[in-house]
Short mmCIF file of C-alpha atoms and ligand atoms in Angstrom, two decimals:
data_model
loop_
_atom_site.label_atom_id
_atom_site.label_comp_id
_atom_site.label_asym_id
_atom_site.label_seq_id
_atom_site.Cartn_x
_atom_site.Cartn_y
_atom_site.Cartn_z
CA MET A 146 -15.41 4.91 -10.51
CA ASN A 147 -12.40 6.05 -12.47
CA SER A 148 -10.60 3.66 -14.84
CA ILE A 149 -7.26 4.66 -13.26
CA LYS A 150 -5.23 1.97 -11.53
CA VAL A 151 -2.88 3.14 -8.78
CA CYS A 152 0.17 0.93 -8.20
CA LYS A 153 2.56 0.90 -5.31
CA PHE A 154 5.88 -0.90 -5.48
CA GLY A 155 7.58 -1.85 -2.23
CA GLY A 156 11.26 -1.49 -1.43
CA GLY A 157 12.11 -5.03 -2.56
CA SER A 158 10.82 -4.20 -6.05
CA ASN A 159 13.52 -1.58 -6.64
CA ALA A 160 16.37 -3.20 -4.75
CA SER A 161 17.97 -4.59 -7.92
CA PRO A 162 18.14 -3.76 -11.64
CA ASN A 163 15.97 -6.82 -12.37
CA GLY A 164 13.33 -5.51 -10.00
CA VAL A 165 13.30 -2.14 -11.78
CA SER A 166 13.00 -3.89 -15.18
CA GLN A 167 10.05 -5.85 -13.83
CA ILE A 168 8.37 -2.60 -12.68
CA LYS A 169 8.83 -1.30 -16.23
CA ARG A 170 7.33 -4.45 -17.71
CA ILE A 171 4.31 -4.26 -15.40
CA MET A 172 3.70 -0.61 -16.19
CA ASN A 173 4.03 -1.20 -19.94
CA ASP A 174 1.58 -4.05 -19.71
CA ASP A 175 -1.44 -1.88 -18.84
CA LEU A 176 -1.73 1.78 -19.75
CA SER A 177 -4.48 2.37 -17.19
CA ARG A 178 -1.78 2.00 -14.52
CA ARG A 179 -1.29 5.74 -14.42
CA VAL A 180 0.07 6.48 -10.96
CA VAL A 181 3.02 4.68 -9.38
CA VAL A 182 3.92 5.14 -5.72
CA ILE A 183 7.43 3.97 -4.92
CA SER A 184 9.30 3.04 -1.72
CA ALA A 185 13.01 3.45 -1.05
CA PRO A 186 15.09 0.44 -2.18
CA GLY A 187 14.72 -2.50 0.21
CA ARG A 188 17.19 -5.30 0.89
CA PRO A 189 18.96 -6.75 -2.16
CA SER A 190 19.70 -9.79 0.05
CA PRO A 191 18.59 -10.69 3.60
CA SER A 192 21.92 -9.56 5.10
CA ASN A 193 21.73 -6.03 3.61
CA PRO A 194 19.91 -3.17 5.32
CA LYS A 195 17.12 -1.23 3.63
CA VAL A 196 18.06 2.22 2.30
CA THR A 197 15.67 3.73 4.88
CA ASP A 198 17.64 1.99 7.67
CA MET A 199 20.85 3.41 6.21
CA LEU A 200 19.39 6.93 6.10
CA ILE A 201 18.24 6.57 9.71
CA ALA A 202 21.78 5.53 10.63
CA TYR A 203 23.21 8.50 8.72
CA ALA A 204 20.83 10.97 10.40
CA LYS A 205 22.10 9.69 13.78
CA THR A 206 25.82 9.34 13.10
CA LYS A 207 26.56 11.50 10.02
CA GLU A 208 29.09 8.89 8.91
CA GLU A 209 30.45 9.57 5.45
CA GLY A 210 30.79 5.83 4.70
CA THR A 211 27.04 5.32 5.12
CA LEU A 212 26.38 8.03 2.56
CA GLU A 213 28.67 6.36 0.07
CA SER A 214 26.93 3.01 0.58
CA ILE A 215 23.55 4.66 -0.05
CA VAL A 216 24.80 6.17 -3.31
CA GLY A 217 26.13 2.71 -4.26
CA ARG A 218 22.72 1.13 -3.68
CA TYR A 219 21.05 3.54 -6.11
CA GLU A 220 23.80 3.04 -8.67
CA SER A 221 23.14 -0.70 -8.52
CA SER A 222 19.33 -0.42 -8.93
CA TYR A 223 19.42 2.53 -11.35
CA PRO A 224 22.73 2.32 -13.28
CA GLY A 225 24.12 5.76 -14.15
CA SER A 226 22.42 7.52 -11.21
CA ARG A 227 25.54 7.99 -9.02
CA ILE A 228 26.30 11.68 -9.61
CA ARG A 229 22.66 12.79 -9.58
CA VAL A 230 21.94 10.87 -6.37
CA GLU A 231 25.04 12.04 -4.56
CA THR A 232 24.52 15.69 -5.53
CA ARG A 233 20.90 15.69 -4.40
CA LEU A 234 21.66 13.87 -1.18
CA ARG A 235 24.42 16.29 -0.21
CA GLN A 236 22.26 19.26 -1.12
CA ARG A 237 19.46 17.96 1.15
CA ILE A 238 21.92 17.41 3.99
CA ARG A 239 23.13 21.01 3.66
CA ASN A 240 19.57 22.36 3.46
CA SER A 241 18.55 20.38 6.55
CA GLU A 242 21.25 21.91 8.74
CA GLY A 243 18.88 24.51 10.19
CA LEU A 244 16.36 21.85 11.23
CA SER A 245 16.33 19.87 14.44
CA GLY A 246 14.61 16.86 16.02
CA LYS A 247 11.96 15.10 13.94
CA ALA A 248 12.05 17.74 11.19
CA TYR A 249 15.78 17.11 10.58
CA PHE A 250 15.38 13.37 10.80
CA ASP A 251 12.42 13.21 8.39
CA SER A 252 14.09 15.55 5.92
CA ILE A 253 17.00 13.09 5.62
CA VAL A 254 15.03 9.81 5.86
CA SER A 255 12.48 10.85 3.19
CA MET A 256 15.34 11.05 0.67
CA GLY A 257 15.06 7.25 0.21
CA GLU A 258 11.66 7.56 -1.45
CA GLU A 259 12.44 10.87 -3.15
CA LEU A 260 15.53 9.50 -4.92
CA SER A 261 13.71 6.31 -5.95
CA GLY A 262 10.85 8.43 -7.28
CA LEU A 263 13.17 10.64 -9.35
CA GLU A 264 15.14 7.72 -10.75
CA LEU A 265 12.08 5.60 -11.49
CA ALA A 266 10.33 8.49 -13.25
CA ARG A 267 13.42 8.87 -15.42
CA THR A 268 13.55 5.14 -16.16
CA LEU A 269 9.86 4.91 -17.06
CA ASP A 270 9.73 8.33 -18.72
CA PHE A 271 6.84 9.29 -16.41
CA VAL A 272 6.25 12.67 -14.75
CA TYR A 273 7.76 12.96 -11.25
CA VAL A 274 5.35 14.47 -8.71
CA ASP A 275 6.72 16.02 -5.53
CA PRO A 276 4.48 15.12 -2.55
CA GLN A 277 4.40 18.86 -1.80
CA ALA A 278 1.89 19.17 -4.65
CA VAL A 279 -0.50 16.54 -3.29
CA LEU A 280 0.02 15.55 0.33
CA ARG A 281 -0.52 18.13 3.09
CA VAL A 282 0.01 16.58 6.53
CA SER A 283 -0.16 17.47 10.19
CA CYS A 284 2.14 16.09 12.83
CA ASN A 285 0.94 15.63 16.41
CA SER A 286 2.80 13.73 19.11
CA GLY A 287 5.14 12.41 16.44
CA ARG A 288 2.26 10.95 14.37
CA THR A 289 1.88 12.19 10.78
CA GLU A 290 -1.65 12.38 9.40
CA ILE A 291 -2.83 13.34 5.92
CA LEU A 292 -5.13 16.38 5.91
CA SER A 293 -8.37 16.22 3.93
CA VAL A 294 -7.35 19.16 1.68
CA SER A 295 -4.93 16.67 0.07
CA GLU A 296 -7.84 14.89 -1.62
CA GLU A 297 -8.55 17.77 -3.94
CA MET A 298 -4.85 18.46 -4.46
CA THR A 299 -4.40 14.81 -5.45
CA ARG A 300 -7.32 14.87 -7.88
CA ASN A 301 -6.16 18.13 -9.46
CA ARG A 302 -2.68 16.80 -10.06
CA PHE A 303 -3.39 13.27 -11.26
CA ASN A 304 -6.51 13.91 -13.27
CA GLN A 305 -4.29 15.72 -15.76
CA ARG A 306 -3.00 13.82 -18.79
CA GLY A 307 0.08 11.68 -18.32
CA ARG A 308 1.52 8.92 -16.16
CA PHE A 309 3.13 9.78 -12.86
CA VAL A 310 5.58 8.62 -10.20
CA LEU A 311 5.00 9.76 -6.62
CA PRO A 312 7.43 8.92 -3.80
CA GLY A 313 5.66 7.24 -0.88
CA PHE A 314 6.12 7.63 2.87
CA PHE A 315 6.01 11.41 3.38
CA GLY A 316 4.11 14.65 2.94
CA TYR A 317 4.65 18.31 3.81
CA ASN A 318 3.07 20.29 6.62
CA GLU A 319 1.61 23.82 6.29
CA GLU A 320 5.07 25.32 6.84
CA GLY A 321 6.58 23.28 4.01
CA ILE A 322 8.43 20.93 6.39
CA ILE A 323 8.67 17.24 5.45
CA ALA A 324 7.04 14.67 7.76
CA THR A 325 7.29 10.92 7.23
CA PHE A 326 4.67 8.32 8.16
CA SER A 327 5.53 5.34 10.33
CA ARG A 328 7.65 2.55 8.82
CA GLY A 329 6.11 0.92 5.77
CA GLY A 330 4.05 4.08 5.24
CA SER A 331 4.29 4.13 1.43
CA ASP A 332 1.28 1.78 1.54
CA LEU A 333 -0.63 4.64 3.10
CA THR A 334 0.42 7.09 0.36
CA GLY A 335 -0.82 4.63 -2.27
CA SER A 336 -4.06 3.97 -0.45
CA PHE A 337 -4.77 7.68 -0.01
CA VAL A 338 -4.13 8.45 -3.68
CA ALA A 339 -6.20 5.46 -4.89
CA ALA A 340 -9.11 6.54 -2.67
CA ALA A 341 -8.92 10.21 -3.68
CA LEU A 342 -8.94 9.25 -7.37
CA ASP A 343 -11.70 6.67 -6.84
CA ALA A 344 -9.39 4.23 -8.61
CA GLU A 345 -10.58 1.01 -10.20
CA VAL A 346 -8.05 -0.87 -8.08
CA TYR A 347 -5.07 -0.18 -5.84
CA GLU A 348 -2.39 -2.67 -6.81
CA ASN A 349 0.08 -3.10 -3.99
CA PHE A 350 3.12 -4.89 -5.45
CA THR A 351 5.40 -6.48 -2.91
CA ASP A 352 8.05 -9.18 -2.57
CA VAL A 353 5.61 -11.87 -1.45
CA ASP A 354 2.86 -13.33 -3.62
CA GLY A 355 -0.06 -12.08 -1.53
CA VAL A 356 -1.40 -12.35 2.01
CA PHE A 357 -0.83 -15.67 3.76
CA ALA A 358 -3.08 -17.14 6.46
CA ALA A 359 -0.18 -17.05 8.96
CA ASN A 360 3.36 -15.72 9.07
CA ARG A 361 5.42 -18.08 6.88
CA ASN A 362 8.40 -17.82 9.21
CA ILE A 363 6.19 -19.58 11.77
CA VAL A 364 3.97 -21.80 9.60
CA THR A 365 6.27 -22.53 6.66
CA ASP A 366 3.54 -23.90 4.38
CA ALA A 367 0.83 -21.36 5.30
CA ARG A 368 -1.54 -20.94 2.36
CA LYS A 369 -2.29 -17.81 0.42
CA ILE A 370 -5.64 -16.14 1.01
CA ASN A 371 -7.47 -15.28 -2.24
CA LYS A 372 -9.89 -12.75 -0.86
CA LEU A 373 -10.48 -11.02 2.46
CA THR A 374 -12.46 -8.04 3.67
CA PHE A 375 -11.09 -4.64 4.67
CA LYS A 376 -11.93 -5.37 8.30
CA GLU A 377 -10.19 -8.75 8.23
CA MET A 378 -7.12 -7.13 6.64
CA ARG A 379 -7.14 -4.32 9.20
CA ASP A 380 -7.25 -6.78 12.11
CA LEU A 381 -4.55 -9.00 10.67
CA SER A 382 -2.30 -6.03 9.75
CA TYR A 383 -2.72 -4.55 13.19
CA GLY A 384 -2.01 -7.97 14.68
CA GLY A 385 1.33 -8.27 12.90
CA PHE A 386 0.87 -9.11 9.18
CA GLY A 387 3.61 -6.86 7.85
CA VAL A 388 2.52 -7.12 4.21
CA PHE A 389 0.15 -4.11 4.37
CA HIS A 390 0.39 -1.11 6.70
CA PRO A 391 -2.55 -1.17 9.18
CA GLU A 392 -3.34 2.53 8.60
CA ALA A 393 -3.48 2.02 4.84
CA ILE A 394 -6.83 0.21 5.13
CA GLY A 395 -8.55 3.46 6.17
CA PRO A 396 -8.75 5.48 2.91
CA VAL A 397 -9.48 2.53 0.58
CA SER A 398 -12.14 0.99 2.81
CA GLU A 399 -13.90 4.33 3.22
CA LYS A 400 -14.17 4.76 -0.56
CA MET A 401 -14.54 1.00 -1.20
CA VAL A 402 -11.59 0.89 -3.58
CA ARG A 403 -10.51 -2.75 -3.82
CA VAL A 404 -6.89 -3.59 -3.16
CA HIS A 405 -4.87 -6.25 -4.94
CA ILE A 406 -1.80 -7.27 -2.92
CA ARG A 407 0.44 -9.17 -5.33
CA GLY A 408 4.03 -10.18 -6.02
CA THR A 409 6.20 -8.07 -8.30
CA SER A 410 8.31 -11.01 -9.42
CA SER A 411 5.39 -13.44 -9.78
CA TYR A 412 3.39 -11.03 -11.99
CA PRO A 413 0.97 -11.68 -13.73
CA SER A 414 -0.09 -14.28 -11.12
CA GLU A 415 -2.94 -13.04 -8.97
CA GLY A 416 -2.32 -12.31 -5.31
CA THR A 417 -4.89 -11.45 -2.62
CA TYR A 418 -7.88 -9.16 -3.15
CA VAL A 419 -9.04 -7.00 -0.25
CA VAL A 420 -12.67 -6.02 -0.73
CA HIS A 421 -15.64 -4.61 1.16
CA ASP A 422 -17.35 -7.98 1.59
CA ARG A 423 -17.01 -11.59 0.52
CA LEU A 424 -18.89 -14.87 0.76
CA SER A 425 -17.60 -16.99 3.60
CA ASP A 426 -17.64 -20.71 4.16
CA PRO A 427 -19.57 -21.46 7.39
CA THR A 428 -17.21 -24.34 8.14
CA LYS A 429 -14.24 -21.95 8.05
CA PRO A 430 -14.94 -19.05 10.40
CA ILE A 431 -11.30 -17.93 10.55
CA VAL A 432 -9.38 -16.43 7.65
CA GLY A 433 -6.00 -15.93 9.28
CA VAL A 434 -4.02 -15.76 12.49
CA ALA A 435 -1.57 -12.90 13.06
CA TYR A 436 1.17 -12.82 15.61
CA GLY A 437 3.05 -9.95 17.17
CA ASP A 438 5.36 -9.77 20.16
CA GLY A 439 6.94 -6.97 22.13
CA PHE A 440 3.93 -6.24 24.36
CA CYS A 441 3.82 -5.62 28.09
CA SER A 442 1.06 -5.01 30.58
CA PHE A 443 0.27 -3.09 33.74
CA ASP A 444 -2.20 -5.21 35.72
CA VAL A 445 -4.29 -3.36 38.27
CA GLU A 446 -6.30 -5.30 40.85
CA GLY A 447 -8.21 -4.27 43.95
CA PHE A 448 -11.43 -5.09 45.76
CA GLY A 449 -14.27 -2.83 44.59
CA LEU A 450 -12.40 -1.49 41.55
CA ASN A 451 -15.49 -1.93 39.34
CA GLU A 452 -17.68 0.26 41.53
CA ASN A 453 -15.18 3.09 41.44
CA VAL A 454 -16.64 5.75 39.08
CA GLY A 455 -14.07 7.03 36.53
CA VAL A 456 -11.41 4.48 37.46
CA MET A 457 -10.70 3.50 33.83
CA ARG A 458 -10.36 7.12 32.76
CA ARG A 459 -7.96 7.88 35.59
CA ILE A 460 -5.75 4.89 34.84
CA PHE A 461 -5.73 5.70 31.11
CA GLN A 462 -4.87 9.33 31.89
CA VAL A 463 -1.56 8.20 33.40
CA PHE A 464 -0.61 6.83 29.98
CA GLU A 465 -2.06 9.71 27.98
CA ASP A 466 -0.03 12.19 30.02
CA ARG A 467 3.10 10.40 28.83
CA GLU A 468 1.83 10.19 25.22
CA ILE A 469 1.88 6.39 25.48
CA SER A 470 -0.76 4.67 23.36
CA ILE A 471 -2.70 1.74 24.75
CA GLU A 472 -3.20 -1.31 22.53
CA PHE A 473 -5.84 -3.25 24.50
CA SER A 474 -7.37 -3.10 27.92
CA PRO A 475 -8.95 -6.39 28.97
CA SER A 476 -10.81 -6.27 32.25
CA ALA A 477 -12.69 -8.53 34.65
CA ILE A 478 -14.13 -8.07 38.14
CA ASP A 479 -11.82 -5.84 40.17
CA ASP A 480 -9.11 -6.41 37.58
CA ILE A 481 -8.00 -4.12 34.73
CA SER A 482 -4.97 -4.60 32.49
CA VAL A 483 -3.41 -2.02 30.23
CA ILE A 484 -1.49 -3.59 27.36
CA LEU A 485 1.08 -1.58 25.42
CA LYS A 486 4.01 -1.97 23.08
CA GLU A 487 7.22 -2.39 25.11
CA SER A 488 9.03 -0.06 22.71
CA GLN A 489 7.02 2.86 24.10
CA LEU A 490 8.70 2.51 27.49
CA GLY A 491 12.18 3.36 26.21
CA ASP A 492 14.77 1.85 28.52
CA GLY A 493 12.09 1.09 31.12
CA ASP A 494 12.99 3.88 33.54
CA CYS A 495 9.39 5.09 33.58
CA ILE A 496 7.87 1.77 34.75
CA ASP A 497 8.16 2.60 38.45
CA GLU A 498 6.86 6.12 37.86
CA ILE A 499 3.80 4.77 36.01
CA ILE A 500 3.04 2.37 38.86
CA ARG A 501 3.44 5.23 41.34
CA ASP A 502 1.13 7.47 39.30
CA ILE A 503 -1.55 4.78 39.08
CA HIS A 504 -1.43 4.45 42.86
CA ARG A 505 -1.53 8.21 43.20
CA THR A 506 -4.65 8.51 41.07
CA ILE A 507 -6.71 5.54 42.31
CA GLY A 508 -5.26 4.92 45.75
CA ASN A 509 -2.85 2.58 47.43
CA LYS A 510 -5.29 -0.25 48.13
CA VAL A 511 -4.82 -1.70 44.66
CA THR A 512 -1.91 -3.80 43.50
CA VAL A 513 -0.20 -2.90 40.25
CA ASP A 514 2.02 -5.48 38.57
CA PHE A 515 4.12 -5.12 35.46
CA GLN A 516 4.51 -8.02 33.00
CA GLU A 517 6.89 -7.98 30.05
CA HIS A 518 7.52 -10.17 26.99
CA LEU A 519 3.91 -10.72 26.04
CA ALA A 520 2.80 -11.65 22.57
CA SER A 521 -0.61 -11.35 20.99
CA LEU A 522 -2.40 -13.57 18.53
CA VAL A 523 -5.15 -12.02 16.47
CA VAL A 524 -7.59 -14.58 15.12
CA ALA A 525 -9.73 -12.91 12.45
CA GLY A 526 -12.54 -13.89 10.10
CA LYS A 527 -15.99 -12.56 9.28
CA GLY A 528 -17.33 -16.05 10.05
CA LEU A 529 -16.54 -15.54 13.75
CA LYS A 530 -19.66 -13.43 14.15
CA GLY A 531 -22.37 -15.49 15.75
CA SER A 532 -20.49 -18.78 15.46
CA ARG A 533 -20.73 -20.87 18.59
CA GLY A 534 -17.83 -22.36 20.47
CA VAL A 535 -14.88 -21.13 18.40
CA SER A 536 -13.25 -19.31 21.28
CA ALA A 537 -13.82 -22.23 23.66
CA ASP A 538 -12.34 -24.53 21.06
CA ILE A 539 -9.26 -22.33 20.56
CA GLN A 540 -8.73 -22.19 24.29
CA SER A 541 -8.86 -25.96 24.63
CA THR A 542 -6.57 -26.32 21.59
CA LEU A 543 -4.02 -24.02 23.25
CA ALA A 544 -4.45 -25.74 26.62
CA GLY A 545 -3.87 -29.08 24.85
CA ARG A 546 -0.47 -27.78 23.76
CA GLY A 547 0.37 -26.61 27.28
CA ILE A 548 0.01 -22.92 26.42
CA ASN A 549 -1.20 -20.53 29.10
CA ILE A 550 -3.47 -17.70 27.91
CA GLN A 551 -2.69 -14.47 29.79
CA PHE A 552 -5.51 -12.35 28.42
CA ILE A 553 -8.41 -12.62 26.00
CA GLN A 554 -10.07 -9.74 24.20
CA GLN A 555 -13.09 -9.72 21.93
CA GLY A 556 -15.29 -6.80 20.90
CA ALA A 557 -19.08 -7.11 20.83
CA ARG A 558 -18.95 -7.07 17.03
CA GLU A 559 -17.04 -10.38 17.12
CA ARG A 560 -14.69 -9.29 14.34
CA SER A 561 -11.65 -10.96 15.82
CA ILE A 562 -10.43 -12.53 19.05
CA ILE A 563 -7.12 -11.53 20.60
CA TYR A 564 -5.18 -13.89 22.85
CA GLY A 565 -2.21 -12.78 24.93
CA VAL A 566 0.44 -15.41 25.60
CA HIS A 567 4.04 -15.37 26.75
CA ARG A 568 6.22 -14.74 23.72
CA SER A 569 8.03 -18.05 24.16
CA ASP A 570 4.66 -19.77 23.48
CA GLY A 571 3.77 -17.57 20.49
CA PRO A 572 4.98 -19.68 17.55
CA ASP A 573 3.49 -22.87 19.05
CA ALA A 574 0.18 -21.12 19.58
CA VAL A 575 0.07 -19.90 15.95
CA ASN A 576 0.80 -23.42 14.68
CA ALA A 577 -1.87 -24.91 16.93
CA ILE A 578 -4.56 -22.53 15.66
CA TYR A 579 -3.42 -22.92 12.05
CA ASP A 580 -3.57 -26.74 12.26
CA LYS A 581 -7.01 -26.68 13.80
CA TYR A 582 -8.72 -24.10 11.56
CA LEU A 583 -6.75 -23.25 8.49
CA ARG A 584 -5.09 -26.41 7.22
N1 LIG B 429 10.99 3.12 3.17
C1 LIG B 429 10.14 3.16 4.29
C2 LIG B 429 10.42 1.97 5.20
O1 LIG B 429 11.33 1.21 4.96
C3 LIG B 429 8.70 3.26 3.91
C4 LIG B 429 8.18 2.17 3.02
O2 LIG B 429 8.95 1.38 2.49
O3 LIG B 429 6.96 2.09 2.87
O4 LIG B 429 9.75 1.83 6.18
#
């Protein structure tokens, strides 16, 4: 293990001059914090957009007013930055003119992190590192992945003397074109760097004080979790806990680099540690309940479906051909559902075509129904493994509140249980499970 600490500061941490001063204080407090990954400025108040949202709007509309507002946001977080920021932004816009599609879009949107990185490095008097020196990525079907060659590049760059600022959220492909990760992807940059450097800890500073056992917009007094495992964090992030990007668990869990998710403004209070394993209380099998909506399902039913060799593959192929990813696929006798994110269906024009293609590939004797507005609850905890009756108990708790469960999914490893409910029942269902198991 290396005595380096890698820190990542989220957008909220550099959305105001006070936030930037707090970053400075935290970095001055511990000299082993040698690498800082920074996001684009977030919302200074709930009614303001994030700088990334403004850059997305600019890339679509090219409205001059949006550009001016972006420059204003940097000037407010990093006083004196106006001319530098404006010049660099306009230069990038000019240089991106020859690009199109995702390449153009990412070239503009990545400026949020790049400008924060440059300004923060100046403020802290750290060395600015361009992701081109450390993060080589590939981009397939719109998904950006970090290539393994980046590990050595990262080690070579950061094992040199000094303290560094690296902008999060993007890397460069083999042709030198910028590609961004999905939203919130600076967490992934930080996780990758911490893992490559075999860091002592990856400190993920954010605008909440840690990970809470349920979304606090739904359970207002949900308690903070002190420690959870990588797998628990992965399941809860995937299920809708926005505090840590679900893909960011990968690099740190592989190298067993512990993560400390903590509040920038509440520093030095401790937040939540994410570790390889922990001791669990047998009376508390569940560590948290995550909630996410915006799901839909294609439900296929027909006598003899189970005996039909290759039926799953053929149904899945219909989605793969359209580059639509499948979230879950619960099944029972003669009954298979394919659950996806509604956002992948665009304006919904393809729904009829998908149904037609399913019929085309497995025959017309089946019925295919489409259901929208589903929500999923992910109940996670290492204590679920082998514990008797938890699922039955959750089901009767939900039934007791008049909530209909539309699908249930649990893997043989019993890591988590996923319940699908109508989105109008979602918040009630989260409260019911929280009251029963987590209060
Ligand atoms: N700025 C990007 C976003 O708003 C990435 C990040 O903050 O991690 O999604």
